[in-house]
CSV table of C-alpha atoms in Angstrom, one decimal:
chain,number,residue,atom,x,y,z
A,16,ALA,CA,7.0,-1.3,22.7
A,17,GLN,CA,5.2,-1.3,20.6
A,18,SER,CA,2.6,-3.2,19.1
A,19,VAL,CA,-1.0,-4.6,18.0
A,20,THR,CA,-4.1,-5.7,18.7
A,21,GLN,CA,-6.4,-7.5,16.8
A,22,LEU,CA,-9.8,-8.7,18.3
A,23,GLY,CA,-11.7,-12.2,16.8
A,24,SER,CA,-9.3,-14.2,14.8
A,25,HIS,CA,-12.4,-14.9,12.8
A,26,VAL,CA,-14.9,-12.8,10.9
A,27,SER,CA,-18.4,-14.0,8.7
A,28,VAL,CA,-19.7,-10.7,6.8
A,29,SER,CA,-22.3,-11.5,4.2
A,30,GLU,CA,-21.8,-10.8,0.8
A,31,GLY,CA,-22.5,-7.2,0.4
A,32,ALA,CA,-22.1,-5.5,3.9
A,33,LEU,CA,-20.2,-3.8,5.3
A,34,VAL,CA,-16.9,-5.5,6.3
A,35,LEU,CA,-15.5,-4.3,9.4
A,36,LEU,CA,-12.1,-4.9,10.5
A,37,ARG,CA,-10.6,-3.2,13.7
A,38,CYS,CA,-7.2,-2.7,15.1
A,39,ASN,CA,-5.5,-1.1,18.1
A,40,TYR,CA,-2.2,-0.1,18.2
A,41,SER,CA,0.1,0.9,21.5
A,42,SER,CA,3.1,3.1,20.1
A,43,SER,CA,4.6,5.3,23.0
A,44,VAL,CA,5.6,7.6,19.5
A,45,PRO,CA,3.4,8.5,16.2
A,46,PRO,CA,2.8,5.5,14.6
A,47,TYR,CA,3.0,4.5,10.9
A,48,LEU,CA,-0.1,1.7,10.3
A,49,PHE,CA,-0.5,-0.6,7.5
A,50,TRP,CA,-3.9,-3.2,6.8
A,51,TYR,CA,-1.7,-6.2,4.4
A,52,VAL,CA,-4.3,-9.0,2.8
A,53,GLN,CA,-3.0,-12.5,2.3
A,54,TYR,CA,-5.0,-15.0,0.1
A,55,PRO,CA,-4.5,-18.5,0.6
A,56,ASN,CA,-0.4,-20.2,0.3
A,57,GLN,CA,0.6,-16.7,-0.9
A,58,GLY,CA,2.7,-13.9,0.2
A,59,LEU,CA,1.4,-10.4,2.0
A,60,GLN,CA,-0.1,-7.6,-0.1
A,61,LEU,CA,-0.7,-4.5,0.9
A,62,LEU,CA,-3.9,-2.5,0.6
A,63,LEU,CA,-3.2,0.5,2.6
A,64,LYS,CA,-1.5,2.3,4.9
A,65,TYR,CA,-1.5,5.6,7.2
A,66,THR,CA,2.0,7.9,7.1
A,67,SER,CA,0.7,10.8,9.2
A,68,ALA,CA,-0.8,12.9,5.9
A,69,ALA,CA,-4.6,12.3,5.8
A,70,THR,CA,-6.4,10.5,8.2
A,71,LEU,CA,-8.9,9.1,6.3
A,72,VAL,CA,-7.0,6.5,3.9
A,73,LYS,CA,-8.1,5.1,0.6
A,74,GLY,CA,-7.3,1.7,-0.5
A,75,ILE,CA,-6.4,-1.0,-2.8
A,76,ASN,CA,-10.5,-3.3,-3.9
A,77,GLY,CA,-13.0,-0.5,-2.3
A,78,PHE,CA,-11.3,-0.4,0.8
A,79,GLU,CA,-10.5,2.3,3.1
A,80,ALA,CA,-9.7,3.2,7.1
A,81,GLU,CA,-8.9,5.9,9.5
A,82,PHE,CA,-6.4,7.0,11.5
A,83,LYS,CA,-8.1,7.8,15.3
A,84,LYS,CA,-5.5,9.1,17.7
A,85,SER,CA,-7.6,9.4,20.8
A,86,GLU,CA,-8.8,6.3,20.5
A,87,THR,CA,-5.4,4.8,19.2
A,88,SER,CA,-6.7,2.7,16.2
A,89,PHE,CA,-7.1,2.3,12.8
A,90,HIS,CA,-10.5,-0.4,11.6
A,91,LEU,CA,-10.6,-1.1,8.0
A,92,THR,CA,-13.9,-0.9,6.5
A,93,LYS,CA,-15.3,-2.0,3.1
A,94,PRO,CA,-19.0,-0.9,2.7
A,95,SER,CA,-19.7,-4.2,0.1
A,96,ALA,CA,-18.7,-7.3,0.5
A,97,HIS,CA,-17.7,-9.2,-2.2
A,98,MET,CA,-16.8,-13.2,-2.5
A,99,SER,CA,-13.2,-11.6,-3.7
A,100,ASP,CA,-12.9,-10.5,-0.5
A,101,ALA,CA,-12.1,-14.1,1.4
A,102,ALA,CA,-8.3,-14.0,3.1
A,103,GLU,CA,-6.7,-12.8,5.8
A,104,TYR,CA,-6.4,-9.7,7.1
A,105,PHE,CA,-2.9,-8.1,9.0
A,106,CYS,CA,-2.9,-5.0,10.8
A,107,ALA,CA,0.9,-3.5,11.3
A,108,VAL,CA,2.5,-1.0,12.5
A,109,SER,CA,6.3,0.0,12.6
A,110,PHE,CA,7.7,4.3,13.3
A,111,TYR,CA,10.2,6.7,12.8
A,112,GLY,CA,13.6,5.1,11.8
A,113,ASN,CA,12.9,1.6,12.5
A,114,ASN,CA,11.3,0.0,9.1
A,115,ARG,CA,10.7,-3.8,11.4
A,116,LEU,CA,6.8,-3.9,11.0
A,117,ALA,CA,4.7,-5.6,14.1
A,118,PHE,CA,1.6,-7.7,12.8
A,119,GLY,CA,-1.0,-8.5,14.8
A,120,LYS,CA,-2.6,-11.9,15.0
A,121,GLY,CA,-4.7,-11.2,11.9
A,122,ASN,CA,-8.4,-11.5,11.0
A,123,GLN,CA,-9.6,-14.2,8.6
A,124,VAL,CA,-12.7,-12.9,6.6
A,125,VAL,CA,-15.3,-15.5,5.4
A,126,VAL,CA,-17.8,-14.1,2.5
A,127,ILE,CA,-21.0,-16.1,2.9
A,128,PRO,CA,-23.3,-15.8,-0.7
B,16,ASP,CA,8.8,-4.9,-12.0
B,17,THR,CA,9.1,-8.3,-10.8
B,18,GLY,CA,7.8,-8.1,-7.5
B,19,VAL,CA,9.7,-10.0,-4.3
B,20,SER,CA,10.4,-13.9,-5.6
B,21,GLN,CA,11.1,-16.7,-3.3
B,22,ASP,CA,12.8,-20.8,-4.3
B,23,PRO,CA,11.6,-23.0,-3.3
B,24,ARG,CA,8.0,-22.4,-2.4
B,25,HIS,CA,8.0,-24.8,-0.5
B,26,LYS,CA,10.6,-27.6,0.9
B,27,ILE,CA,9.7,-30.6,3.0
B,28,THR,CA,13.2,-32.0,4.4
B,29,LYS,CA,14.0,-34.2,7.9
B,30,ARG,CA,14.7,-32.9,11.4
B,31,GLY,CA,18.7,-32.3,11.3
B,32,GLN,CA,18.9,-31.2,7.3
B,33,ASN,CA,20.0,-28.0,6.4
B,34,VAL,CA,18.3,-25.9,4.4
B,35,THR,CA,18.1,-22.5,2.4
B,36,PHE,CA,15.5,-20.6,0.8
B,37,ARG,CA,16.7,-17.8,-1.9
B,38,CYS,CA,15.0,-14.2,-2.0
B,39,ASP,CA,15.5,-12.0,-5.1
B,40,PRO,CA,14.4,-8.8,-3.7
B,41,ILE,CA,12.7,-6.4,-5.8
B,42,SER,CA,15.9,-4.0,-8.3
B,43,GLU,CA,15.5,-0.9,-7.1
B,44,HIS,CA,14.9,-2.0,-3.3
B,45,ASN,CA,17.9,-1.8,-1.0
B,46,ARG,CA,16.6,-3.0,2.4
B,47,LEU,CA,15.7,-6.7,2.5
B,48,TYR,CA,13.9,-8.5,5.3
B,49,TRP,CA,13.1,-11.7,6.8
B,50,TYR,CA,10.3,-12.6,9.0
B,51,ARG,CA,8.5,-16.0,9.9
B,52,GLN,CA,5.0,-17.0,10.1
B,53,THR,CA,3.7,-19.9,11.7
B,54,LEU,CA,-0.4,-20.8,11.6
B,55,GLY,CA,-2.8,-18.4,12.4
B,56,GLN,CA,0.1,-15.5,13.6
B,57,GLY,CA,0.8,-12.8,12.2
B,58,PRO,CA,3.8,-12.8,10.4
B,59,GLU,CA,7.3,-12.4,12.5
B,60,PHE,CA,10.2,-10.8,12.4
B,61,LEU,CA,14.0,-11.9,12.1
B,62,THR,CA,16.2,-9.8,10.7
B,63,TYR,CA,16.8,-7.3,7.9
B,64,PHE,CA,19.8,-5.7,5.8
B,65,GLN,CA,20.6,-2.7,4.6
B,66,ASN,CA,22.7,-3.0,1.1
B,67,GLU,CA,24.7,-5.9,2.6
B,68,ALA,CA,24.7,-5.4,5.5
B,69,GLN,CA,23.1,-7.3,8.7
B,70,LEU,CA,21.9,-4.2,10.3
B,71,GLU,CA,19.6,-5.6,12.8
B,72,LYS,CA,18.6,-9.5,14.4
B,73,SER,CA,15.5,-10.4,16.0
B,74,ARG,CA,16.2,-13.3,19.2
B,75,LEU,CA,14.0,-15.5,17.1
B,76,LEU,CA,17.1,-15.9,15.4
B,77,SER,CA,18.9,-18.7,17.2
B,78,ASP,CA,22.8,-20.2,16.3
B,79,ARG,CA,20.9,-22.6,13.8
B,80,PHE,CA,19.7,-19.8,11.5
B,81,SER,CA,22.5,-17.7,9.3
B,82,ALA,CA,21.2,-14.7,7.1
B,83,GLU,CA,23.3,-13.3,4.7
B,84,ARG,CA,23.2,-10.9,1.6
B,85,PRO,CA,26.4,-10.7,-0.2
B,86,LYS,CA,26.4,-8.2,-2.3
B,87,GLY,CA,22.9,-6.2,-1.4
B,88,SER,CA,20.8,-7.8,-4.3
B,89,PHE,CA,20.1,-11.4,-3.8
B,90,SER,CA,19.9,-13.1,-0.3
B,91,THR,CA,20.3,-17.0,1.4
B,92,LEU,CA,18.3,-18.1,4.8
B,93,GLU,CA,20.2,-21.3,6.4
B,94,ILE,CA,18.8,-22.7,8.6
B,95,GLN,CA,21.4,-26.2,9.5
B,96,ARG,CA,20.0,-29.1,12.0
B,97,THR,CA,16.0,-27.9,11.3
B,98,GLU,CA,13.9,-29.3,14.2
B,99,GLN,CA,9.9,-29.6,14.0
B,100,GLY,CA,9.7,-26.0,15.5
B,101,ASP,CA,10.6,-24.7,12.3
B,102,SER,CA,8.2,-25.9,10.1
B,103,ALA,CA,6.5,-21.9,8.8
B,104,MET,CA,6.7,-20.4,6.1
B,105,TYR,CA,9.5,-18.3,5.7
B,106,LEU,CA,8.2,-14.8,3.8
B,107,CYS,CA,11.1,-12.2,2.6
B,108,ALA,CA,10.3,-8.5,1.8
B,109,SER,CA,12.0,-5.5,0.6
B,110,SER,CA,12.3,-1.4,0.3
B,111,LEU,CA,12.9,1.6,-1.0
B,112,ASP,CA,14.9,3.2,2.1
B,113,MET,CA,13.3,6.8,2.3
B,114,GLU,CA,14.0,9.8,4.7
B,115,GLY,CA,12.1,8.6,7.7
B,116,SER,CA,10.1,5.7,7.8
B,117,GLY,CA,6.3,4.3,6.5
B,118,ASN,CA,8.5,2.8,3.3
B,119,THR,CA,5.5,0.5,2.1
B,120,ILE,CA,7.9,-3.1,2.5
B,121,TYR,CA,6.5,-5.8,-0.4
B,122,PHE,CA,6.3,-9.2,0.3
B,123,GLY,CA,7.1,-12.8,-1.5
B,124,GLU,CA,4.6,-15.8,-1.9
B,125,GLY,CA,7.2,-17.3,0.9
B,126,SER,CA,8.5,-20.2,0.9
B,127,TRP,CA,7.0,-23.0,3.4
B,128,LEU,CA,9.3,-25.3,5.1
B,129,THR,CA,7.7,-28.8,6.7
B,130,VAL,CA,9.9,-30.4,9.3
B,131,VAL,CA,9.7,-34.3,9.2
C-alpha cells in the first residue's frame, strides 16, 4: 500500500534561513508526488508536483522539491524563509490509474523573525 | 475559474442531528472527491465520483454517510445521526481526468463540522 512519512510535526525556521521539509514515500509502483500548503482555516493549495518528468520540480512561492528514487524521497526546500511561509505543509502520493491521494501527517512551519 | 466552493464553511450541530454539505467543483472537472481532516492530521480520502458515478468509497465512510453527485456537477455529503467523532473539516476537491494519473487535484476551503 502507498504511504507517506513526514517527520517532525513542527518545524521552526528563522526568517531568511533554509526551509527543508522531508517526505519519504512507500509505493510498489512509480508514484506521483505532491506538496500542498494549508494556511489557517483554509483548504489546500498545490505547491508543486512530480509526474515522472524532471526530477527537480519548481513550484510556487520559491519552493522546489527533488525526487530521488533510490532514497524514496521527495523533500521540499526553499532557500530563504519568509514570514508568509508560516503554514502547514503536506506531502501526498498517488500512482497511475488511481487518482486518490494519500497524505502525510503534515509539517507545521513556524518562521521566527 | 472560480475554484472549488463549499457551503457552509462552518456548521455546529447537536449530536444526533443530520447535516449536509454542498460542493461545487471547478466547472469543467469531471472528478470530484471528498476528504476528511481532523486536527493535526493530513486529509483522509472518503469517496470520489467520475461524473455522476460514485466509483470508490473508503472504509471510513460509514453507513451514516452518503454522498451524491446527481447530475455530474455539484455534490452533497450528508451525515446522519451525527456523533462527536464526526467533528472534522470536510474537504471537497475536483480534477480533470486525463490519460494516466498525476492529475492536479484542486481543493476547496473546507466545511468545518463541530458536533456538540
